[in-house]
Amino acid sequence: MLNGKTSSLETWIIKAGSSLITNHGKGLDLDFIARWVEQVVILKQRGIQCILVSSGAVAEGLVRLGIETRPTALHELQAAAAVGQMGLIQRYENQFQQHGLHTAQILLTHDDLANRQRYLNARSTLKTLLAQNVVPIVNENDTIAIDEIRFGDNDTLAALVANLMDANRLILLTDQNGLYTSDPTKSPDAKLIESGKAGDTSLLEMAGKGAPGKFGRGGMYTKIKAAERAVLSGTATIIAAGKEPDILLRIANNEKNTGTWLTTDKSPITARKQWLAGHLQAKGKLVIDSGAEKVLTHQGKSLLAIGVRQCEGDFKRGEAVICTTESGQKVAVGLVNYSSDETRQIIGKPTTEIAKILGYIDEPELIHRDNLVIFS
Ligand code: GLU
């Protein structure tokens, strides 16, 4: 993890949309939520770390406000989401508490995850919550973002969370059995696609290219696009029927007839390192001592401030920096946990002094191992 040890547990991002969470658009489907929670509890007992992505705030908000017909004005939907989010999270917290677990509310926008600094913060917080055995419940922050309200697009948000966490699996629960060769509501010979390669563009044709929401808001198109995005972090996507009994447990057992599996040969770790190596433009340079060089190249550890001699450039937390030896040889590139101003104050100092020097501590490491690529 970013602040602390790397965990070898599997991480799953499990998303359910409004069609499953709500009772025909009127308030929450408490039975569905209870069954969903029970399965997540069992997955956790089996050592799978779960992050839920849940809609349902607007529907619950409308019920709480006594509004019968869904408004068309965005600000009214956003207000309903703000009211309903309370009910949604209350429900999850109550259900999980019955199993001795706590939940955490995480409201995100797509932009949050595009911003390097917020990306690192979100990743650190989620990793910490998982280590504390808390179940994070993610939804779009509807007060300031409207992607889901307008496009039904929590699928993309779920994929971004999969990237953020290098998740092993992204499970998109829906009211369909999976992706069909054509629209099953119109053509009787439409066949369920049971498996495919995540990122295979021909799947988009079947999902109704250019027609997002063909099978309902946030339909198959956004799900296939989400799988394309998720595979960037080595995450496999499974599109499955949320109301099938024990669907998550059957997926955990790798059973057949559990929807559409879009898999990849890449592991999340390999994918993350490739992404780091290929997409980062270094904003600064850290000159490290021979001890730090050894620890990075031979022991697979993180870079600590004490091993850094010099800091060059102007960078923010979450930006990429190059690590070189004193003779200028490039050793690694990684996402730094402290800005250049902060880094200059803490280099050469032990981790235990960071809080005293800065007045706070973001992470014990200057660059965590997970966010570091070593040049061989
Ligand atoms: N994120 C919103 C929710 O959780 C949007 C869903 C909608 O527009 O109905 O309710």
mmCIF file of C-alpha atoms and ligand atoms in Angstrom:
data_model
loop_
_atom_site.group_PDB
_atom_site.id
_atom_site.type_symbol
_atom_site.label_atom_id
_atom_site.label_comp_id
_atom_site.label_asym_id
_atom_site.label_seq_id
_atom_site.Cartn_x
_atom_site.Cartn_y
_atom_site.Cartn_z
ATOM 1 C CA MET A 1 0.000 0.000 0.000
ATOM 2 C CA LEU A 2 1.009 3.571 -0.401
ATOM 3 C CA ASN A 3 1.457 4.203 3.310
ATOM 4 C CA GLY A 4 2.855 1.031 4.659
ATOM 5 C CA LYS A 5 3.061 -2.542 3.569
ATOM 6 C CA THR A 6 2.092 -3.927 0.193
ATOM 7 C CA SER A 7 -0.788 -6.309 0.574
ATOM 8 C CA SER A 8 -1.037 -9.539 -1.386
ATOM 9 C CA LEU A 9 -4.807 -9.774 -0.894
ATOM 10 C CA GLU A 10 -7.065 -9.540 -3.940
ATOM 11 C CA THR A 11 -8.970 -6.301 -4.372
ATOM 12 C CA TRP A 12 -12.355 -6.229 -6.080
ATOM 13 C CA ILE A 13 -14.357 -3.185 -7.084
ATOM 14 C CA ILE A 14 -18.028 -4.151 -7.121
ATOM 15 C CA LYS A 15 -20.479 -1.759 -8.726
ATOM 16 C CA ALA A 16 -24.258 -1.832 -8.720
ATOM 17 C CA GLY A 17 -26.327 0.756 -10.541
ATOM 18 C CA SER A 18 -29.629 2.398 -9.722
ATOM 19 C CA SER A 19 -31.618 -0.313 -11.528
ATOM 20 C CA LEU A 20 -30.529 -2.816 -8.861
ATOM 21 C CA ILE A 21 -30.248 -0.635 -5.782
ATOM 22 C CA THR A 22 -33.613 1.006 -6.130
ATOM 23 C CA ASN A 23 -37.101 -0.345 -5.922
ATOM 24 C CA HIS A 24 -38.262 0.435 -9.475
ATOM 25 C CA GLY A 25 -36.791 3.903 -9.071
ATOM 26 C CA LYS A 26 -38.741 4.466 -5.822
ATOM 27 C CA GLY A 27 -36.419 4.420 -2.838
ATOM 28 C CA LEU A 28 -33.950 1.680 -2.004
ATOM 29 C CA ASP A 29 -34.421 -2.038 -2.585
ATOM 30 C CA LEU A 30 -33.586 -3.124 0.944
ATOM 31 C CA ASP A 31 -33.692 -6.847 0.108
ATOM 32 C CA PHE A 32 -31.170 -6.440 -2.685
ATOM 33 C CA ILE A 33 -28.859 -4.402 -0.461
ATOM 34 C CA ALA A 34 -29.104 -6.983 2.345
ATOM 35 C CA ARG A 35 -28.244 -9.843 -0.032
ATOM 36 C CA TRP A 36 -25.430 -7.866 -1.601
ATOM 37 C CA VAL A 37 -23.953 -7.048 1.806
ATOM 38 C CA GLU A 38 -24.140 -10.698 2.934
ATOM 39 C CA GLN A 39 -22.125 -11.788 -0.086
ATOM 40 C CA VAL A 40 -19.541 -9.052 0.400
ATOM 41 C CA VAL A 41 -19.103 -10.147 4.021
ATOM 42 C CA ILE A 42 -18.364 -13.715 2.846
ATOM 43 C CA LEU A 43 -15.927 -12.452 0.195
ATOM 44 C CA LYS A 44 -14.116 -10.496 2.890
ATOM 45 C CA GLN A 45 -13.931 -13.603 5.070
ATOM 46 C CA ARG A 46 -12.261 -15.317 2.112
ATOM 47 C CA GLY A 47 -9.613 -12.588 2.040
ATOM 48 C CA ILE A 48 -10.959 -10.480 -0.838
ATOM 49 C CA GLN A 49 -10.803 -6.739 -0.161
ATOM 50 C CA CYS A 50 -14.003 -5.157 -1.464
ATOM 51 C CA ILE A 51 -14.825 -1.620 -2.479
ATOM 52 C CA LEU A 52 -18.459 -1.020 -3.414
ATOM 53 C CA VAL A 53 -19.552 1.554 -5.968
ATOM 54 C CA SER A 54 -23.204 2.322 -5.413
ATOM 55 C CA SER A 55 -25.786 4.622 -6.945
ATOM 56 C CA GLY A 56 -29.251 5.102 -5.503
ATOM 57 C CA ALA A 57 -28.891 8.529 -3.911
ATOM 58 C CA VAL A 58 -31.249 10.345 -6.276
ATOM 59 C CA ALA A 59 -33.977 7.688 -5.966
ATOM 60 C CA GLU A 60 -33.787 7.669 -2.168
ATOM 61 C CA GLY A 61 -33.641 11.480 -2.037
ATOM 62 C CA LEU A 62 -36.803 11.795 -4.117
ATOM 63 C CA VAL A 63 -38.650 9.496 -1.712
ATOM 64 C CA ARG A 64 -37.388 11.416 1.314
ATOM 65 C CA LEU A 65 -38.444 14.715 -0.238
ATOM 66 C CA GLY A 66 -41.845 13.351 -1.235
ATOM 67 C CA ILE A 67 -41.224 14.033 -4.949
ATOM 68 C CA GLU A 68 -43.106 11.523 -7.078
ATOM 69 C CA THR A 69 -41.875 12.279 -10.570
ATOM 70 C CA ARG A 70 -38.168 12.431 -11.335
ATOM 71 C CA PRO A 71 -37.342 16.115 -12.032
ATOM 72 C CA THR A 72 -35.532 17.061 -15.206
ATOM 73 C CA ALA A 73 -33.630 20.046 -13.771
ATOM 74 C CA LEU A 74 -30.098 19.003 -12.871
ATOM 75 C CA HIS A 75 -29.946 21.127 -9.718
ATOM 76 C CA GLU A 76 -33.063 19.411 -8.378
ATOM 77 C CA LEU A 77 -31.561 15.979 -9.069
ATOM 78 C CA GLN A 78 -28.323 17.068 -7.425
ATOM 79 C CA ALA A 79 -30.229 18.270 -4.371
ATOM 80 C CA ALA A 80 -32.144 14.978 -4.222
ATOM 81 C CA ALA A 81 -28.835 13.094 -4.411
ATOM 82 C CA ALA A 82 -27.472 15.111 -1.486
ATOM 83 C CA VAL A 83 -30.528 14.179 0.625
ATOM 84 C CA GLY A 84 -30.625 10.562 -0.537
ATOM 85 C CA GLN A 85 -26.923 9.887 -0.075
ATOM 86 C CA MET A 86 -27.580 10.070 3.692
ATOM 87 C CA GLY A 87 -30.163 7.293 3.443
ATOM 88 C CA LEU A 88 -27.982 5.208 1.151
ATOM 89 C CA ILE A 89 -25.000 5.303 3.455
ATOM 90 C CA GLN A 90 -27.182 4.785 6.564
ATOM 91 C CA ARG A 91 -28.546 1.632 4.996
ATOM 92 C CA TYR A 92 -25.103 0.226 4.144
ATOM 93 C CA GLU A 93 -23.726 1.119 7.562
ATOM 94 C CA ASN A 94 -26.679 -0.592 9.314
ATOM 95 C CA GLN A 95 -26.405 -3.710 7.181
ATOM 96 C CA PHE A 96 -22.645 -4.090 7.563
ATOM 97 C CA GLN A 97 -22.838 -3.344 11.295
ATOM 98 C CA GLN A 98 -25.009 -6.432 11.686
ATOM 99 C CA HIS A 99 -21.907 -8.347 10.562
ATOM 100 C CA GLY A 100 -19.578 -6.353 12.826
ATOM 101 C CA LEU A 101 -18.167 -4.219 10.003
ATOM 102 C CA HIS A 102 -18.018 -0.478 9.379
ATOM 103 C CA THR A 103 -18.435 1.391 6.118
ATOM 104 C CA ALA A 104 -16.886 4.624 4.837
ATOM 105 C CA GLN A 105 -18.447 7.124 2.451
ATOM 106 C CA ILE A 106 -16.228 8.126 -0.487
ATOM 107 C CA LEU A 107 -17.666 10.681 -2.907
ATOM 108 C CA LEU A 108 -15.533 11.164 -6.010
ATOM 109 C CA THR A 109 -15.552 12.849 -9.390
ATOM 110 C CA HIS A 110 -13.678 11.766 -12.511
ATOM 111 C CA ASP A 111 -11.547 14.915 -12.179
ATOM 112 C CA ASP A 112 -10.451 13.945 -8.676
ATOM 113 C CA LEU A 113 -8.783 10.881 -10.125
ATOM 114 C CA ALA A 114 -7.158 12.786 -12.987
ATOM 115 C CA ASN A 115 -5.472 15.152 -10.539
ATOM 116 C CA ARG A 116 -2.185 13.604 -9.342
ATOM 117 C CA GLN A 117 -2.298 14.934 -5.814
ATOM 118 C CA ARG A 118 -5.929 13.997 -5.180
ATOM 119 C CA TYR A 119 -5.262 10.642 -6.841
ATOM 120 C CA LEU A 120 -2.551 9.869 -4.283
ATOM 121 C CA ASN A 121 -4.760 11.068 -1.435
ATOM 122 C CA ALA A 122 -7.690 8.931 -2.573
ATOM 123 C CA ARG A 123 -5.429 5.892 -2.994
ATOM 124 C CA SER A 124 -3.855 6.341 0.432
ATOM 125 C CA THR A 125 -7.214 6.779 2.137
ATOM 126 C CA LEU A 126 -8.772 3.757 0.437
ATOM 127 C CA LYS A 127 -5.725 1.574 1.173
ATOM 128 C CA THR A 128 -5.847 2.651 4.812
ATOM 129 C CA LEU A 129 -9.575 1.889 5.063
ATOM 130 C CA LEU A 130 -9.050 -1.579 3.563
ATOM 131 C CA ALA A 131 -6.227 -2.246 6.029
ATOM 132 C CA GLN A 132 -8.660 -1.239 8.814
ATOM 133 C CA ASN A 133 -11.181 -3.788 7.476
ATOM 134 C CA VAL A 134 -13.679 -1.026 6.639
ATOM 135 C CA VAL A 135 -15.893 -1.331 3.532
ATOM 136 C CA PRO A 136 -15.587 1.819 1.372
ATOM 137 C CA ILE A 137 -18.805 2.800 -0.432
ATOM 138 C CA VAL A 138 -18.076 5.006 -3.437
ATOM 139 C CA ASN A 139 -20.546 7.157 -5.346
ATOM 140 C CA GLU A 140 -20.183 10.107 -7.647
ATOM 141 C CA ASN A 141 -20.069 13.419 -5.794
ATOM 142 C CA ASP A 142 -23.335 14.587 -7.337
ATOM 143 C CA THR A 143 -23.213 18.050 -5.760
ATOM 144 C CA ILE A 144 -20.348 19.018 -8.056
ATOM 145 C CA ALA A 145 -20.403 16.406 -10.832
ATOM 146 C CA ILE A 146 -23.180 15.241 -13.090
ATOM 147 C CA ASP A 147 -21.703 12.415 -15.167
ATOM 148 C CA GLU A 148 -23.865 9.768 -13.588
ATOM 149 C CA ILE A 149 -27.013 11.852 -13.389
ATOM 150 C CA ARG A 150 -26.645 12.806 -17.044
ATOM 151 C CA PHE A 151 -25.054 9.721 -18.631
ATOM 152 C CA GLY A 152 -25.678 6.971 -16.081
ATOM 153 C CA ASP A 153 -21.957 6.632 -15.854
ATOM 154 C CA ASN A 154 -20.861 5.166 -12.532
ATOM 155 C CA ASP A 155 -19.332 2.401 -14.716
ATOM 156 C CA THR A 156 -16.497 4.746 -15.673
ATOM 157 C CA LEU A 157 -16.074 5.906 -12.092
ATOM 158 C CA ALA A 158 -15.852 2.269 -10.966
ATOM 159 C CA ALA A 159 -13.172 1.602 -13.618
ATOM 160 C CA LEU A 160 -11.208 4.639 -12.464
ATOM 161 C CA VAL A 161 -11.359 3.280 -8.914
ATOM 162 C CA ALA A 162 -10.105 -0.072 -10.274
ATOM 163 C CA ASN A 163 -7.140 1.783 -11.839
ATOM 164 C CA LEU A 164 -6.567 3.727 -8.648
ATOM 165 C CA MET A 165 -6.395 0.564 -6.554
ATOM 166 C CA ASP A 166 -4.808 -1.804 -9.142
ATOM 167 C CA ALA A 167 -7.818 -4.005 -8.510
ATOM 168 C CA ASN A 168 -7.815 -7.644 -9.586
ATOM 169 C CA ARG A 169 -11.459 -7.629 -10.611
ATOM 170 C CA LEU A 170 -14.079 -5.060 -11.517
ATOM 171 C CA ILE A 171 -17.542 -6.561 -11.126
ATOM 172 C CA LEU A 172 -20.281 -4.587 -12.864
ATOM 173 C CA LEU A 173 -23.607 -5.824 -11.554
ATOM 174 C CA THR A 174 -26.551 -5.063 -13.766
ATOM 175 C CA ASP A 175 -30.123 -6.142 -14.541
ATOM 176 C CA GLN A 176 -28.869 -8.003 -17.675
ATOM 177 C CA ASN A 177 -27.093 -11.373 -17.761
ATOM 178 C CA GLY A 178 -24.086 -9.818 -19.456
ATOM 179 C CA LEU A 179 -23.112 -8.700 -22.962
ATOM 180 C CA TYR A 180 -25.067 -10.240 -25.842
ATOM 181 C CA THR A 181 -24.111 -10.480 -29.524
ATOM 182 C CA SER A 182 -27.061 -8.154 -30.214
ATOM 183 C CA ASP A 183 -29.883 -6.562 -28.254
ATOM 184 C CA PRO A 184 -31.636 -9.520 -26.518
ATOM 185 C CA THR A 185 -34.851 -7.545 -26.128
ATOM 186 C CA LYS A 186 -35.118 -7.265 -29.933
ATOM 187 C CA SER A 187 -33.457 -10.302 -31.468
ATOM 188 C CA PRO A 188 -34.354 -13.805 -30.256
ATOM 189 C CA ASP A 189 -31.039 -15.284 -31.451
ATOM 190 C CA ALA A 190 -28.920 -12.892 -29.438
ATOM 191 C CA LYS A 191 -26.251 -14.940 -27.623
ATOM 192 C CA LEU A 192 -24.578 -14.179 -24.322
ATOM 193 C CA ILE A 193 -20.843 -13.605 -24.715
ATOM 194 C CA GLU A 194 -19.321 -15.548 -21.849
ATOM 195 C CA SER A 195 -15.739 -14.506 -22.279
ATOM 196 C CA GLY A 196 -13.560 -12.115 -24.191
ATOM 197 C CA LYS A 197 -10.436 -9.998 -23.974
ATOM 198 C CA ALA A 198 -10.821 -6.762 -22.049
ATOM 199 C CA GLY A 199 -10.020 -3.975 -24.476
ATOM 200 C CA ASP A 200 -11.192 -5.895 -27.590
ATOM 201 C CA THR A 201 -12.788 -3.109 -29.633
ATOM 202 C CA SER A 202 -15.154 -5.436 -31.509
ATOM 203 C CA LEU A 203 -17.100 -5.809 -28.269
ATOM 204 C CA LEU A 204 -18.098 -2.177 -28.530
ATOM 205 C CA GLU A 205 -19.974 -2.925 -31.759
ATOM 206 C CA MET A 206 -22.108 -5.464 -29.963
ATOM 207 C CA ALA A 207 -22.700 -3.126 -27.075
ATOM 208 C CA GLY A 208 -24.163 -0.582 -29.487
ATOM 209 C CA LYS A 209 -21.302 1.627 -30.612
ATOM 210 C CA GLY A 210 -22.058 5.319 -30.484
ATOM 211 C CA ALA A 211 -25.287 4.690 -28.652
ATOM 212 C CA PRO A 212 -24.555 4.851 -24.975
ATOM 213 C CA GLY A 213 -27.516 3.715 -22.996
ATOM 214 C CA LYS A 214 -28.857 1.471 -25.764
ATOM 215 C CA PHE A 215 -29.935 -1.048 -23.141
ATOM 216 C CA GLY A 216 -30.880 1.585 -20.597
ATOM 217 C CA ARG A 217 -28.969 4.415 -18.948
ATOM 218 C CA GLY A 218 -25.379 3.417 -18.264
ATOM 219 C CA GLY A 219 -25.966 0.427 -20.553
ATOM 220 C CA MET A 220 -23.551 -2.092 -22.046
ATOM 221 C CA TYR A 221 -21.590 0.526 -23.977
ATOM 222 C CA THR A 222 -20.308 2.260 -20.838
ATOM 223 C CA LYS A 223 -19.572 -1.165 -19.326
ATOM 224 C CA ILE A 224 -17.385 -2.240 -22.250
ATOM 225 C CA LYS A 225 -15.645 1.161 -22.180
ATOM 226 C CA ALA A 226 -15.146 0.671 -18.436
ATOM 227 C CA ALA A 227 -13.544 -2.745 -19.080
ATOM 228 C CA GLU A 228 -11.217 -1.090 -21.616
ATOM 229 C CA ARG A 229 -10.172 1.412 -19.002
ATOM 230 C CA ALA A 230 -9.874 -1.128 -16.176
ATOM 231 C CA VAL A 231 -7.509 -3.336 -18.159
ATOM 232 C CA LEU A 232 -4.955 -0.491 -18.107
ATOM 233 C CA SER A 233 -4.345 -1.481 -14.501
ATOM 234 C CA GLY A 234 -4.463 -5.221 -15.283
ATOM 235 C CA THR A 235 -8.014 -5.487 -13.935
ATOM 236 C CA ALA A 236 -10.394 -8.110 -15.363
ATOM 237 C CA THR A 237 -14.031 -7.017 -15.731
ATOM 238 C CA ILE A 238 -17.043 -9.223 -15.133
ATOM 239 C CA ILE A 239 -20.505 -8.042 -16.175
ATOM 240 C CA ALA A 240 -23.086 -10.073 -14.304
ATOM 241 C CA ALA A 241 -26.716 -10.211 -13.225
ATOM 242 C CA GLY A 242 -26.861 -8.587 -9.782
ATOM 243 C CA LYS A 243 -30.076 -10.326 -8.751
ATOM 244 C CA GLU A 244 -28.855 -13.879 -9.489
ATOM 245 C CA PRO A 245 -28.603 -15.640 -6.121
ATOM 246 C CA ASP A 246 -25.038 -15.706 -4.754
ATOM 247 C CA ILE A 247 -23.655 -14.220 -7.947
ATOM 248 C CA LEU A 248 -20.582 -12.734 -6.249
ATOM 249 C CA LEU A 249 -19.791 -16.001 -4.490
ATOM 250 C CA ARG A 250 -20.180 -17.920 -7.734
ATOM 251 C CA ILE A 251 -17.831 -15.463 -9.425
ATOM 252 C CA ALA A 252 -15.366 -15.956 -6.565
ATOM 253 C CA ASN A 253 -15.527 -19.710 -7.270
ATOM 254 C CA ASN A 254 -14.819 -18.959 -10.970
ATOM 255 C CA GLU A 255 -18.058 -20.738 -11.902
ATOM 256 C CA LYS A 256 -19.398 -20.789 -15.458
ATOM 257 C CA ASN A 257 -22.673 -19.047 -16.430
ATOM 258 C CA THR A 258 -21.849 -16.023 -14.367
ATOM 259 C CA GLY A 259 -22.112 -13.341 -17.037
ATOM 260 C CA THR A 260 -19.497 -11.893 -19.386
ATOM 261 C CA TRP A 261 -15.865 -12.229 -18.286
ATOM 262 C CA LEU A 262 -13.435 -9.847 -19.940
ATOM 263 C CA THR A 263 -10.011 -11.001 -18.899
ATOM 264 C CA THR A 264 -6.375 -10.015 -19.389
ATOM 265 C CA ASP A 265 -2.977 -11.732 -19.187
ATOM 266 C CA LYS A 266 -1.404 -8.756 -17.414
ATOM 267 C CA SER A 267 -1.193 -8.714 -13.632
ATOM 268 C CA PRO A 268 -2.156 -5.469 -11.864
ATOM 269 C CA ILE A 269 1.444 -4.992 -10.678
ATOM 270 C CA THR A 270 2.944 -5.374 -14.178
ATOM 271 C CA ALA A 271 0.296 -3.063 -15.614
ATOM 272 C CA ARG A 272 0.918 -0.433 -12.943
ATOM 273 C CA LYS A 273 4.674 -0.449 -13.494
ATOM 274 C CA GLN A 274 4.183 -0.157 -17.272
ATOM 275 C CA TRP A 275 1.807 2.736 -16.749
ATOM 276 C CA LEU A 276 4.245 4.449 -14.411
ATOM 277 C CA ALA A 277 7.166 3.927 -16.784
ATOM 278 C CA GLY A 278 5.312 4.957 -19.917
ATOM 279 C CA HIS A 279 3.111 7.829 -18.874
ATOM 280 C CA LEU A 280 5.121 9.838 -16.445
ATOM 281 C CA GLN A 281 6.932 12.997 -17.287
ATOM 282 C CA ALA A 282 9.457 13.675 -14.571
ATOM 283 C CA LYS A 283 9.041 17.077 -12.929
ATOM 284 C CA GLY A 284 12.122 16.862 -10.722
ATOM 285 C CA LYS A 285 15.160 14.901 -9.672
ATOM 286 C CA LEU A 286 16.277 13.292 -6.427
ATOM 287 C CA VAL A 287 19.954 12.429 -6.044
ATOM 288 C CA ILE A 288 20.154 9.375 -3.784
ATOM 289 C CA ASP A 289 23.081 7.932 -1.833
ATOM 290 C CA SER A 290 24.613 4.513 -2.411
ATOM 291 C CA GLY A 291 22.676 2.983 0.502
ATOM 292 C CA ALA A 292 19.346 4.055 -0.974
ATOM 293 C CA GLU A 293 20.415 2.861 -4.424
ATOM 294 C CA LYS A 294 21.133 -0.586 -3.014
ATOM 295 C CA VAL A 295 17.847 -0.741 -1.126
ATOM 296 C CA LEU A 296 15.883 0.258 -4.238
ATOM 297 C CA THR A 297 17.629 -1.956 -6.760
ATOM 298 C CA HIS A 298 18.358 -5.082 -4.698
ATOM 299 C CA GLN A 299 15.903 -5.148 -1.821
ATOM 300 C CA GLY A 300 12.670 -3.998 -3.481
ATOM 301 C CA LYS A 301 12.031 -1.348 -0.853
ATOM 302 C CA SER A 302 10.650 2.197 -0.825
ATOM 303 C CA LEU A 303 12.716 5.381 -0.988
ATOM 304 C CA LEU A 304 13.014 7.139 2.367
ATOM 305 C CA ALA A 305 13.990 10.787 2.828
ATOM 306 C CA ILE A 306 17.134 9.807 4.708
ATOM 307 C CA GLY A 307 18.643 8.285 1.565
ATOM 308 C CA VAL A 308 18.290 11.452 -0.530
ATOM 309 C CA ARG A 309 21.205 13.899 -0.876
ATOM 310 C CA GLN A 310 19.747 16.514 -3.179
ATOM 311 C CA CYS A 311 16.387 17.630 -4.569
ATOM 312 C CA GLU A 312 16.091 19.482 -7.892
ATOM 313 C CA GLY A 313 13.092 20.965 -9.690
ATOM 314 C CA ASP A 314 9.669 22.154 -8.700
ATOM 315 C CA PHE A 315 7.089 19.441 -8.137
ATOM 316 C CA LYS A 316 3.902 18.729 -6.237
ATOM 317 C CA ARG A 317 2.842 15.704 -4.201
ATOM 318 C CA GLY A 318 1.853 12.965 -6.645
ATOM 319 C CA GLU A 319 4.071 14.121 -9.512
ATOM 320 C CA ALA A 320 6.834 12.037 -11.025
ATOM 321 C CA VAL A 321 10.496 12.458 -10.147
ATOM 322 C CA ILE A 322 13.639 10.726 -11.395
ATOM 323 C CA CYS A 323 16.044 9.204 -8.885
ATOM 324 C CA THR A 324 19.732 9.250 -9.848
ATOM 325 C CA THR A 325 23.012 8.312 -8.214
ATOM 326 C CA GLU A 326 25.513 11.003 -7.285
ATOM 327 C CA SER A 327 27.328 10.324 -10.556
ATOM 328 C CA GLY A 328 24.092 11.008 -12.493
ATOM 329 C CA GLN A 329 23.091 7.443 -13.348
ATOM 330 C CA LYS A 330 19.294 7.036 -13.532
ATOM 331 C CA VAL A 331 18.067 4.478 -10.996
ATOM 332 C CA ALA A 332 14.274 4.860 -10.871
ATOM 333 C CA VAL A 333 11.224 7.010 -11.526
ATOM 334 C CA GLY A 334 8.264 7.313 -9.198
ATOM 335 C CA LEU A 335 5.388 9.315 -7.753
ATOM 336 C CA VAL A 336 6.623 11.421 -4.873
ATOM 337 C CA ASN A 337 4.625 11.781 -1.650
ATOM 338 C CA TYR A 338 5.899 15.268 -0.787
ATOM 339 C CA SER A 339 6.217 18.509 -2.791
ATOM 340 C CA SER A 340 9.674 19.828 -3.727
ATOM 341 C CA ASP A 341 9.508 22.425 -0.916
ATOM 342 C CA GLU A 342 8.668 19.766 1.647
ATOM 343 C CA THR A 343 11.210 17.342 0.195
ATOM 344 C CA ARG A 344 14.027 19.886 0.540
ATOM 345 C CA GLN A 345 13.240 20.179 4.249
ATOM 346 C CA ILE A 346 13.185 16.461 5.017
ATOM 347 C CA ILE A 347 15.952 14.965 2.852
ATOM 348 C CA GLY A 348 18.761 13.364 4.820
ATOM 349 C CA LYS A 349 16.446 13.091 7.842
ATOM 350 C CA PRO A 350 14.965 9.952 9.402
ATOM 351 C CA THR A 351 11.245 9.311 8.918
ATOM 352 C CA THR A 352 10.645 9.832 12.637
ATOM 353 C CA GLU A 353 11.586 13.499 12.244
ATOM 354 C CA ILE A 354 9.211 14.329 9.365
ATOM 355 C CA ALA A 355 6.286 15.256 11.633
ATOM 356 C CA LYS A 356 8.523 17.531 13.739
ATOM 357 C CA ILE A 357 10.012 19.287 10.694
ATOM 358 C CA LEU A 358 6.813 19.778 8.656
ATOM 359 C CA GLY A 359 4.234 19.753 11.444
ATOM 360 C CA TYR A 360 2.504 16.750 9.801
ATOM 361 C CA ILE A 361 3.319 13.515 8.000
ATOM 362 C CA ASP A 362 1.723 12.472 4.734
ATOM 363 C CA GLU A 363 3.450 9.146 4.299
ATOM 364 C CA PRO A 364 6.503 7.609 5.965
ATOM 365 C CA GLU A 365 8.128 7.041 2.546
ATOM 366 C CA LEU A 366 9.247 9.719 0.126
ATOM 367 C CA ILE A 367 8.314 7.366 -2.745
ATOM 368 C CA HIS A 368 6.449 4.158 -1.977
ATOM 369 C CA ARG A 369 7.579 0.968 -3.654
ATOM 370 C CA ASP A 370 4.223 0.527 -5.421
ATOM 371 C CA ASN A 371 4.774 3.859 -7.128
ATOM 372 C CA LEU A 372 8.368 3.283 -8.150
ATOM 373 C CA VAL A 373 9.789 1.787 -11.335
ATOM 374 C CA ILE A 374 13.425 0.695 -11.231
ATOM 375 C CA PHE A 375 15.476 1.001 -14.445
ATOM 376 C CA SER A 376 17.360 -2.190 -14.992
HETATM 377 N N1 GLU B 1 -25.013 9.224 -8.496
HETATM 378 C C1 GLU B 1 -26.450 9.339 -8.495
HETATM 379 C C2 GLU B 1 -27.086 8.416 -7.487
HETATM 380 O O1 GLU B 1 -26.434 7.753 -6.790
HETATM 381 C C3 GLU B 1 -26.978 9.337 -9.855
HETATM 382 C C4 GLU B 1 -27.992 8.298 -10.265
HETATM 383 C C5 GLU B 1 -29.213 8.889 -10.985
HETATM 384 O O2 GLU B 1 -29.065 9.861 -11.726
HETATM 385 O O3 GLU B 1 -30.289 8.362 -10.777
HETATM 386 O O4 GLU B 1 -28.250 8.372 -7.282
#
